[in-house]
Amino acid sequence: MAEAAPFERVAIIGLGLIGSSIARAARAGGVAGSIAAYDRDEAVAVRVAALGIADVVAASAADAVEGADLVIVCTPVGVCGAVAAEIGPKLKVGAVLSDVGSVKGAVVRDMGRHVPAHAAFIPAHPIAGTEDSGPDAGFAELFQDRWAILTPLSPADEADVERLRRFWEGMGANVDTMTVEHHDLVFAIVSHVPHLIAYNIVGTAADLEDVTQSEVIKYSASGFRDFTRIAASDPTMWRDIFLNNRDAVLEILGRFTEDLQALQRAIRWGEGDALFNLFSRTRAIRRSIVEQGQDTAAPDFGRRAAPPPPAGER
Amino acid sequence: MAEAAPFERVAIIGLGLIGSSIARAARAGGVAGSIAAYDRDEAVAVRVAALGIADVVAASAADAVEGADLVIVCTPVGVCGAVAAEIGPKLKVGAVLSDVGSVKGAVVRDMGRHVPAHAAFIPAHPIAGTEDSGPDAGFAELFQDRWAILTPLSPADEADVERLRRFWEGMGANVDTMTVEHHDLVFAIVSHVPHLIAYNIVGTAADLEDVTQSEVIKYSASGFRDFTRIAASDPTMWRDIFLNNRDAVLEILGRFTEDLQALQRAIRWGEGDALFNLFSRTRAIRRSIVEQGQDTAAPDFGRRAAPPPPAGER
């Protein structure tokens, strides 16, 4: 890039799928002068060194953030408070502290109080990921054309928000900003409750007496397998998400259950029109998601070799 | 193929995704001497003729089945009874009548009584499909390495079951047999309830007041979009499935709701271990599905260009 990197020294705490992808993408995008990495898991730290995706693999979080212009905490949400308590005092004057947590209210609650007045805390959430975990699962293109949401706390330092925006845009992301509260409600419906439902149906299937697990696996192509992908996501990360976005998740879950009971009743009483109307309505949403480039239009997610039919003919 | 086609004349009633794929696959696999097609939708019939995937496009279902050795009804489950009433009297001596319905109990109830003693009725259900509909959405490889389930009615004609098995194997499918009752329970859990849940969550999202539909679409990559794919399936087909597999669907739905309420309670009371244990358990099932070739191992369903990480490193 012609312009200077938005941040000279970047520190990444936690090198899982997201943290290791940021290390790779920041270097590829030229948005970090140098990258220091720290992971409390010795095996991960060793692996990160072997992969060579950071300039320095620090021995402690405190060492990693020393002199850093941007510090991004990429640990599970449940421990980000403890991490903030450790690194807060070490943040240099003018440093920007951010995170990648899928919930923002709890992160602000847990990290916020450890941020010194001379540093700026700007929570963030990149909307990207796969069902895989760990430093080997990451890749530089993970954020390409995906959304990265910043939830600045008022009074936010506009200049710092702008630098962080440039940082994420440099990694290929489209940046959006919203309030912490709105973020948590939006993600309860687009992410958290869908994951909970997926985990739940897979669990229900595993517990049936009259249908064997091997049958469930064998015939999963008929719909079930789509749920198993997100039900294979990192258990620790997701436990923390549900414990930390409790209110919004319970609110959306209540609506979901209410709607499901209405469907159940329609099935019991043979109300075909009620079913047909819902099933038609949901099609339009899929179309918009594909049109807006948020998913592939290939039938069956393009799992098959066969070419998708010409859209005009459907 | 060296051996003769298991059926000389094959008639296909209903040329949607499945019917049109059977026409293509049967010809490609050399398991049909000639193919007669009929669809009550004039536009579909015209399109099938233009695609040239059948040897004859008949003017009526009765004409199509005349002299056919195998007749496969590929209409929505809700109308297969009416179709059987029309074609039953025209079935030739020794003809095999089959279908592709996703529910079997109701199909046997509705079609069975119209089958003359001189023909053999062998219900079938190919476990294959995409979210697309219509004759253009079909392709010859749809059944490749997918399961096709036959639910012979006792006393079943072994020789006819064997011919039908060869027919499906010739189109690339792996054939399995089970009872009608077991089939309907298995598919309530691996297909019907998952679809119902997907339709339901998409509907719940569409009805929120505080989250706009454009936000749901914009951020759908975080989990929601996986549900929208199956929630875009053919509304008529799915209405009929729920109306015709009511008991099994309500039974599985009851268990799903029970399990979901336990999860809801765990979230409300902050029982992290209960969540973590379920989330870990469901991972193993995903692994088996991928190992048994029922889904791709590529992260994110291989939606991205980026290569999947070496499995050993995860």
XYZ file of C-alpha atoms in Angstrom:
628
model
C 0.000 0.000 0.000
C 1.142 3.546 -0.726
C -0.085 5.039 2.579
C 1.594 4.176 5.868
C 0.246 1.298 7.963
C -2.485 2.584 10.347
C -0.602 0.951 13.238
C 3.155 0.458 13.547
C 3.287 -2.179 16.259
C 0.382 -4.608 16.584
C -0.019 -7.148 19.393
C -2.357 -10.125 19.106
C -3.379 -11.989 22.253
C -4.793 -15.434 21.469
C -3.851 -17.107 18.173
C -6.843 -19.271 17.328
C -8.719 -19.172 14.031
C -9.390 -15.419 14.279
C -6.155 -14.264 15.910
C -3.964 -16.236 13.537
C -5.994 -15.010 10.564
C -5.513 -11.400 11.700
C -1.745 -12.004 11.921
C -1.725 -13.353 8.370
C -4.143 -10.773 6.934
C -2.522 -7.767 8.620
C 0.834 -8.716 7.132
C -0.660 -9.500 3.711
C -2.594 -6.224 3.753
C 0.368 -4.148 4.915
C -1.639 -2.660 7.798
C 0.852 -3.538 10.557
C 4.505 -2.564 10.766
C 5.310 -5.522 13.001
C 3.281 -8.159 14.813
C 3.825 -9.515 18.321
C 1.841 -12.600 19.320
C 1.052 -14.252 22.635
C -0.975 -17.357 23.434
C -1.128 -18.850 26.924
C -1.299 -22.310 25.355
C 2.353 -23.350 24.990
C 1.570 -25.688 22.074
C -0.184 -22.885 20.179
C 2.702 -20.479 20.813
C 5.184 -23.026 19.494
C 3.032 -23.642 16.443
C 2.681 -19.899 15.739
C 6.476 -19.561 15.850
C 6.809 -22.509 13.465
C 4.226 -21.007 11.084
C 6.165 -17.722 11.143
C 2.991 -15.629 11.010
C 4.203 -13.182 13.699
C 7.448 -11.215 13.984
C 7.693 -11.976 17.686
C 6.115 -14.686 19.831
C 6.158 -13.132 23.302
C 6.575 -15.026 26.583
C 3.703 -13.146 28.259
C 0.744 -10.979 27.341
C 2.453 -8.077 29.112
C 5.578 -8.491 26.976
C 3.494 -8.711 23.804
C 1.652 -5.422 24.373
C 4.724 -3.442 25.405
C 5.049 -0.517 23.008
C 2.142 -1.733 20.881
C 0.036 0.870 19.017
C -2.824 -1.625 18.597
C -3.619 -4.554 20.867
C -6.286 -7.032 19.767
C -7.530 -9.557 22.307
C -8.628 -12.693 20.411
C -9.266 -15.004 23.358
C -12.603 -16.617 24.214
C -14.961 -13.962 25.574
C -14.917 -15.601 28.998
C -11.281 -14.728 29.698
C -10.949 -11.334 28.003
C -11.536 -9.589 31.336
C -8.607 -11.374 32.956
C -6.439 -10.590 29.931
C -7.420 -6.905 30.116
C -6.536 -6.828 33.821
C -3.072 -8.145 32.978
C -2.279 -5.949 29.979
C -4.187 -2.767 30.938
C -1.366 -1.327 33.074
C 1.168 -2.051 30.299
C -0.639 -0.250 27.501
C 1.399 2.609 26.107
C 0.043 6.149 25.912
C -2.224 6.507 22.876
C -2.542 2.755 22.366
C -5.765 1.364 20.897
C -7.176 -1.726 22.589
C -9.685 -3.833 20.704
C -11.105 -7.357 20.624
C -12.963 -9.730 18.300
C -15.628 -11.048 20.661
C -19.002 -12.190 19.337
C -20.735 -10.433 22.230
C -19.997 -6.834 23.082
C -21.923 -5.905 26.208
C -20.117 -8.411 28.410
C -16.750 -7.591 26.843
C -17.208 -3.887 27.586
C -18.255 -4.799 31.141
C -15.261 -7.096 31.712
C -12.476 -5.306 29.802
C -13.556 -1.675 30.054
C -12.640 -1.104 33.682
C -9.050 -2.225 33.130
C -8.330 0.247 30.330
C -6.227 3.213 31.467
C -7.346 6.758 30.571
C -4.341 7.165 28.257
C -5.512 4.325 25.951
C -8.625 4.004 23.729
C -10.845 0.917 23.978
C -12.777 0.225 20.749
C -14.633 -3.112 20.812
C -14.865 -4.936 17.466
C -16.422 -8.056 15.982
C -15.377 -9.475 12.612
C -18.210 -11.477 11.051
C -16.075 -14.280 9.707
C -15.068 -17.742 10.698
C -15.272 -21.399 9.861
C -16.117 -24.409 12.010
C -12.391 -25.028 12.513
C -10.232 -23.858 15.395
C -6.560 -23.174 16.144
C -3.664 -21.351 14.457
C -3.528 -23.765 11.526
C -7.175 -23.143 10.660
C -6.588 -19.433 10.047
C -5.889 -17.888 6.642
C -5.214 -14.402 5.272
C -8.421 -14.252 3.209
C -10.794 -14.976 6.106
C -12.000 -11.365 6.359
C -12.144 -10.669 2.626
C -15.506 -9.044 1.768
C -16.832 -9.925 5.252
C -18.195 -7.432 7.726
C -16.203 -6.119 10.673
C -18.333 -4.269 13.216
C -16.918 -1.605 15.514
C -18.936 -0.600 18.580
C -17.211 2.636 19.740
C -17.979 3.698 23.306
C -18.957 7.344 23.610
C -17.035 9.525 23.916
C -15.114 7.687 21.180
C -11.878 8.994 19.775
C -12.876 9.552 16.140
C -9.279 9.455 14.937
C -8.680 6.095 16.631
C -11.926 4.653 15.265
C -10.804 5.800 11.816
C -7.403 4.081 12.210
C -9.051 0.867 13.342
C -11.426 1.076 10.390
C -8.453 1.409 8.019
C -6.834 -1.574 9.736
C -9.838 -3.828 9.094
C -10.416 -2.490 5.592
C -6.779 -3.224 4.856
C -7.493 -6.879 5.691
C -10.332 -6.881 3.148
C -13.286 -6.329 5.491
C -16.216 -3.938 5.116
C -16.494 -1.923 8.312
C -19.728 -0.983 10.041
C -20.397 0.697 13.381
C -23.327 0.266 15.796
C -24.061 0.488 19.496
C -23.061 -2.302 21.856
C -26.686 -3.052 22.745
C -27.878 -3.250 19.147
C -24.950 -5.470 18.221
C -25.847 -8.012 20.867
C -29.479 -8.198 19.764
C -28.611 -8.482 16.062
C -26.160 -11.306 16.704
C -28.500 -13.154 18.997
C -30.748 -13.672 15.976
C -28.249 -14.012 13.109
C -25.731 -16.123 14.986
C -26.234 -17.120 18.612
C -29.723 -18.630 18.525
C -29.055 -20.372 15.173
C -25.995 -22.007 16.740
C -27.963 -22.991 19.840
C -30.689 -24.564 17.722
C -28.125 -26.444 15.653
C -26.395 -27.791 18.755
C -29.777 -28.758 20.154
C -31.130 -30.694 17.158
C -27.867 -32.616 16.834
C -28.142 -33.486 20.522
C -31.772 -34.547 20.182
C -30.851 -36.820 17.265
C -28.011 -38.401 19.238
C -30.380 -39.317 22.059
C -33.108 -41.150 20.092
C -33.684 -44.790 21.036
C -35.485 -45.928 17.887
C -33.129 -44.330 15.369
C -29.461 -45.260 15.524
C -26.698 -42.677 15.339
C -25.332 -44.461 12.266
C -28.679 -43.945 10.528
C -28.643 -40.259 11.402
C -25.142 -39.941 9.954
C -25.906 -42.065 6.894
C -28.949 -40.044 5.860
C -27.785 -36.633 7.054
C -27.633 -35.240 3.512
C -31.383 -34.696 3.681
C -31.039 -31.554 5.788
C -29.500 -32.556 9.091
C -25.887 -32.143 7.948
C -26.341 -28.404 7.371
C -26.847 -28.056 11.119
C -23.902 -30.210 12.072
C -21.439 -27.786 10.494
C -22.156 -24.977 12.921
C -22.766 -27.482 15.720
C -19.087 -28.401 15.318
C -17.907 -24.915 16.292
C -15.557 -24.386 19.212
C -17.357 -25.443 22.446
C -15.497 -23.054 24.766
C -16.121 -20.038 22.553
C -19.810 -20.853 22.304
C -20.321 -21.621 25.978
C -18.913 -18.157 26.686
C -21.117 -16.503 24.072
C -24.316 -17.905 25.595
C -23.274 -17.104 29.140
C -22.342 -13.569 28.092
C -25.251 -12.633 25.827
C -27.871 -14.236 28.028
C -30.625 -11.625 27.906
C -30.684 -11.129 24.135
C -30.434 -14.886 23.526
C -33.308 -15.647 25.913
C -35.417 -12.917 24.292
C -34.912 -14.288 20.753
C -35.228 -17.884 21.951
C -38.613 -17.012 23.480
C -39.860 -15.687 20.160
C -38.459 -18.690 18.297
C -40.221 -21.141 20.615
C -43.485 -19.214 20.350
C -43.316 -19.312 16.548
C -42.368 -22.999 16.578
C -45.364 -23.832 18.744
C -47.643 -22.082 16.262
C -46.123 -24.221 13.477
C -46.527 -27.343 15.596
C -50.189 -26.508 16.068
C -50.623 -25.907 12.310
C -49.190 -29.366 11.640
C -51.360 -31.011 14.292
C -54.514 -29.416 12.863
C -53.530 -29.854 9.240
C -53.470 -26.129 8.452
C -51.627 -26.396 5.143
C -52.024 -22.760 4.140
C -50.306 -21.489 7.292
C -47.346 -23.763 6.532
C -47.262 -22.866 2.839
C -47.307 -19.129 3.568
C -44.349 -19.281 5.933
C -42.401 -21.578 3.608
C -42.913 -19.134 0.726
C -41.962 -16.084 2.793
C -38.628 -17.551 3.850
C -37.566 -18.115 0.239
C -37.314 -14.389 -0.436
C -34.839 -13.926 2.406
C -32.561 -16.613 0.972
C -32.675 -14.848 -2.380
C -31.581 -11.549 -0.831
C -28.720 -13.199 1.034
C -27.396 -14.676 -2.194
C -27.978 -11.445 -4.147
C -26.033 -9.457 -1.565
C -23.073 -11.810 -1.823
C -23.429 -13.180 1.694
C -23.659 -16.752 0.403
C -23.091 -18.824 -2.703
C -25.926 -19.317 -5.194
C -24.588 -22.763 -6.080
C -27.191 -25.417 -5.248
C -26.340 -27.393 -2.129
C -23.657 -24.771 -1.249
C -21.729 -25.957 -4.298
C -20.857 -29.182 -2.475
C -21.348 -31.040 -5.775
C -19.317 -30.941 -8.947
C -22.440 -30.417 -11.043
C -22.838 -26.879 -12.418
C -25.674 -24.793 -10.991
C -28.572 -24.320 -13.406
C -28.925 -20.941 -15.138
C -30.696 -18.724 -12.603
C -33.113 -17.417 -15.188
C -34.506 -20.897 -15.730
C -35.453 -21.663 -12.152
C -23.358 -51.149 -19.602
C -22.985 -54.763 -20.705
C -26.118 -56.078 -18.997
C -29.593 -55.172 -20.249
C -31.438 -52.227 -18.709
C -33.505 -53.401 -15.695
C -36.556 -51.721 -17.258
C -37.307 -51.315 -20.958
C -39.931 -48.585 -20.820
C -39.837 -46.079 -17.959
C -42.518 -43.458 -17.295
C -41.867 -40.445 -15.076
C -44.846 -38.461 -13.752
C -43.775 -35.019 -12.506
C -40.588 -33.463 -13.901
C -39.333 -31.254 -11.088
C -35.837 -31.407 -9.615
C -36.097 -35.134 -8.830
C -38.136 -36.318 -11.795
C -35.989 -34.453 -14.310
C -32.827 -35.732 -12.629
C -34.109 -39.317 -12.876
C -34.761 -38.787 -16.597
C -31.207 -37.533 -17.083
C -29.564 -40.112 -14.787
C -31.516 -43.097 -16.130
C -30.413 -42.274 -19.654
C -26.823 -41.560 -18.614
C -26.715 -44.788 -16.602
C -28.291 -46.864 -19.338
C -30.953 -48.251 -16.979
C -33.951 -47.338 -19.114
C -34.630 -48.390 -22.693
C -36.863 -45.389 -23.308
C -38.337 -42.651 -21.132
C -41.861 -41.210 -21.299
C -42.521 -38.051 -19.274
C -45.664 -36.284 -18.135
C -46.143 -33.109 -16.120
C -49.540 -31.503 -15.586
C -47.874 -28.081 -15.692
C -47.913 -27.153 -19.376
C -44.884 -24.875 -19.029
C -42.869 -27.691 -17.446
C -43.898 -30.149 -20.163
C -42.827 -27.692 -22.862
C -39.528 -27.114 -21.095
C -38.890 -30.872 -20.739
C -39.460 -31.292 -24.467
C -37.051 -28.420 -25.170
C -34.420 -29.946 -22.866
C -34.799 -33.256 -24.686
C -34.342 -35.287 -21.500
C -37.229 -37.685 -22.313
C -37.945 -39.717 -25.449
C -41.621 -38.847 -25.258
C -43.496 -36.049 -23.509
C -46.991 -37.485 -23.100
C -50.233 -35.515 -23.176
C -51.614 -37.270 -20.087
C -50.392 -39.401 -17.177
C -52.436 -42.279 -18.619
C -50.680 -41.997 -21.977
C -47.281 -41.837 -20.296
C -47.715 -45.066 -18.326
C -49.161 -47.065 -21.201
C -46.905 -50.084 -21.739
C -44.384 -48.868 -19.117
C -42.365 -51.485 -17.190
C -41.536 -48.953 -14.469
C -43.623 -45.937 -13.490
C -42.133 -43.437 -11.038
C -44.444 -40.802 -9.555
C -42.340 -37.708 -8.780
C -45.131 -35.298 -7.854
C -45.550 -33.587 -4.493
C -46.681 -36.160 -1.922
C -50.049 -34.422 -1.590
C -51.199 -35.328 -5.097
C -49.655 -38.790 -5.547
C -52.936 -40.420 -4.522
C -54.841 -38.639 -7.277
C -52.124 -39.574 -9.758
C -52.290 -43.223 -8.682
C -56.075 -43.209 -9.114
C -55.608 -41.991 -12.678
C -52.784 -44.291 -13.767
C -53.601 -47.395 -11.698
C -56.096 -48.827 -14.217
C -53.627 -48.245 -17.069
C -50.669 -50.098 -15.538
C -49.615 -53.049 -17.661
C -49.348 -56.574 -16.241
C -46.074 -56.954 -14.359
C -45.432 -53.219 -14.185
C -43.543 -51.808 -11.208
C -44.979 -48.632 -9.694
C -42.737 -46.537 -7.474
C -42.404 -42.980 -6.164
C -39.807 -40.639 -4.662
C -41.787 -39.200 -1.772
C -40.051 -38.027 1.391
C -42.754 -39.668 3.500
C -43.800 -43.245 2.962
C -46.703 -44.052 5.270
C -49.043 -41.529 3.679
C -47.907 -42.456 0.175
C -48.689 -46.115 0.813
C -52.063 -45.089 2.243
C -52.922 -42.827 -0.715
C -51.403 -44.738 -3.659
C -51.623 -48.318 -2.457
C -55.349 -48.805 -2.909
C -55.205 -47.783 -6.583
C -52.581 -50.354 -7.570
C -54.047 -53.334 -9.448
C -53.099 -56.860 -8.354
C -51.164 -57.405 -11.584
C -48.652 -54.615 -10.773
C -46.082 -54.292 -7.970
C -45.976 -51.158 -5.806
C -42.532 -50.511 -4.293
C -42.265 -47.140 -2.529
C -38.879 -45.423 -2.753
C -37.128 -42.307 -1.469
C -33.875 -41.004 -2.946
C -31.925 -38.990 -0.374
C -30.785 -36.264 -2.719
C -31.796 -32.780 -3.696
C -30.851 -29.147 -3.700
C -32.798 -26.060 -2.678
C -33.723 -25.514 -6.331
C -36.889 -26.662 -8.092
C -38.069 -27.393 -11.610
C -36.799 -29.333 -14.647
C -33.838 -27.031 -15.180
C -32.571 -27.589 -11.655
C -32.112 -31.326 -12.215
C -28.855 -32.966 -13.285
C -27.681 -36.513 -14.029
C -25.250 -36.658 -11.078
C -27.830 -35.804 -8.426
C -28.016 -39.375 -7.090
C -24.304 -40.179 -7.383
C -23.099 -41.742 -4.101
C -26.365 -40.742 -2.384
C -28.740 -43.144 -0.685
C -31.935 -44.403 -2.257
C -34.246 -46.123 0.204
C -36.774 -48.751 -0.864
C -39.598 -49.619 1.531
C -41.045 -52.850 0.040
C -44.530 -53.785 1.282
C -44.805 -57.389 2.379
C -45.406 -59.607 0.565
C -42.887 -57.885 -1.703
C -41.908 -59.321 -5.056
C -38.203 -59.971 -4.498
C -37.434 -59.991 -8.206
C -39.083 -56.589 -8.706
C -37.296 -55.113 -5.686
C -34.043 -56.391 -7.181
C -34.802 -54.743 -10.546
C -35.644 -51.447 -8.864
C -32.427 -51.713 -6.858
C -30.432 -52.148 -10.094
C -32.257 -49.163 -11.570
C -31.194 -46.866 -8.717
C -27.682 -48.301 -8.529
C -27.384 -47.663 -12.247
C -28.024 -43.977 -11.528
C -25.153 -43.973 -9.020
C -27.133 -44.398 -5.799
C -26.478 -46.741 -2.866
C -29.668 -48.650 -2.163
C -31.020 -49.472 1.289
C -34.311 -51.033 2.397
C -36.335 -50.477 5.560
C -39.934 -50.568 6.745
C -42.325 -47.742 5.965
C -42.745 -46.887 9.656
C -39.027 -46.764 10.397
C -38.384 -44.639 7.323
C -40.851 -42.001 8.468
C -39.311 -41.754 11.941
C -35.738 -41.609 10.625
C -36.603 -38.829 8.199
C -38.549 -36.857 10.745
C -35.250 -36.369 12.591
C -32.699 -36.167 9.763
C -34.809 -34.059 7.431
C -38.332 -32.947 8.352
C -37.766 -31.362 11.745
C -34.484 -29.732 10.632
C -36.364 -28.124 7.749
C -39.176 -27.013 10.046
C -36.696 -25.425 12.445
C -34.906 -23.676 9.585
C -38.170 -22.290 8.210
C -39.116 -21.199 11.716
C -35.923 -19.317 12.622
C -35.970 -17.486 9.298
C -39.567 -16.503 9.979
C -38.749 -15.358 13.517
C -35.919 -13.194 12.182
C -38.178 -11.636 9.574
C -40.669 -10.572 12.247
C -38.331 -8.744 14.627
C -39.110 -5.078 15.197
C -35.744 -3.957 16.561
C -33.571 -5.706 13.987
C -34.126 -4.836 10.335
C -34.349 -7.501 7.673
C -31.441 -5.844 5.866
C -29.303 -6.333 8.988
C -30.266 -9.984 9.177
C -29.259 -10.442 5.545
C -26.084 -8.371 5.862
C -24.732 -10.339 8.808
C -26.154 -13.733 7.911
C -22.703 -15.248 7.354
C -22.416 -15.690 11.117
C -24.630 -18.785 11.126
C -28.066 -17.722 9.970
C -27.391 -18.261 6.265
C -26.864 -22.010 6.738
C -30.515 -22.234 7.725
C -31.771 -20.114 4.858
C -30.574 -22.648 2.291
C -32.974 -25.381 3.376
C -35.610 -22.768 4.266
C -35.631 -21.949 0.540
C -36.830 -25.444 -0.417
C -40.039 -25.931 -2.378
C -43.002 -24.747 -0.233
C -45.583 -27.114 -1.731
C -43.391 -30.165 -1.286
C -42.671 -29.278 2.321
C -46.225 -28.399 3.248
C -47.210 -31.859 2.028
C -44.386 -33.536 3.936
C -45.466 -32.008 7.259
C -49.134 -32.734 6.681
C -48.308 -36.320 5.725
C -45.727 -37.255 8.353
C -47.543 -35.524 11.175
C -47.170 -38.064 13.967
C -43.430 -38.671 13.588
C -42.752 -34.949 13.147
C -44.745 -34.033 16.268
C -42.950 -36.760 18.248
C -39.469 -35.518 17.277
C -40.525 -31.883 17.642
C -41.643 -32.620 21.189
C -38.234 -34.001 22.074
C -36.462 -31.086 20.360
C -38.477 -28.535 22.327
C -37.879 -30.392 25.578
C -34.124 -30.392 24.958
C -34.166 -26.737 23.913
C -35.932 -25.770 27.121
C -33.225 -27.527 29.134
C -30.606 -25.523 27.227
C -32.573 -22.319 27.793
C -32.625 -23.057 31.495
C -28.861 -23.738 31.495
C -28.275 -20.344 29.882
C -30.600 -18.571 32.310
C -28.856 -20.101 35.316
C -25.351 -19.820 33.879
C -24.679 -23.561 33.852
C -21.602 -23.430 31.605
C -20.663 -27.097 31.983
C -24.018 -28.306 30.695
C -23.564 -26.131 27.593
C -19.936 -27.135 27.082
C -20.739 -30.849 27.331
C -23.447 -30.706 24.681
C -21.321 -28.529 22.392
C -18.449 -31.041 22.627
C -20.682 -34.050 22.030
C -22.137 -32.641 18.819
C -18.658 -32.196 17.308
C -18.105 -35.952 17.090
C -21.253 -36.416 15.003
C -20.043 -33.828 12.487
C -16.747 -35.684 12.228
C -18.495 -38.970 11.427
C -20.659 -37.335 8.771
C -17.584 -35.974 7.018
C -15.663 -39.253 7.435
C -18.507 -41.208 5.890
C -18.551 -38.938 2.862
C -21.964 -37.454 3.620
C -20.558 -33.923 3.585
C -17.486 -31.951 2.582
C -14.654 -31.456 5.076
C -13.863 -28.068 3.564
C -14.318 -25.327 6.158
C -17.464 -23.284 5.603
C -18.719 -25.943 3.135
C -15.880 -24.920 0.833
C -17.697 -21.665 0.086
C -14.326 -19.902 0.124
C -11.429 -20.126 -2.271
C -8.961 -20.609 0.568
C -7.632 -24.171 0.953
C -8.776 -26.116 4.021
C -6.063 -26.567 6.655
C -4.395 -29.997 6.922
C -6.775 -32.054 9.055
C -3.949 -33.413 11.189
C -3.145 -29.946 12.430
C -6.564 -29.073 13.776
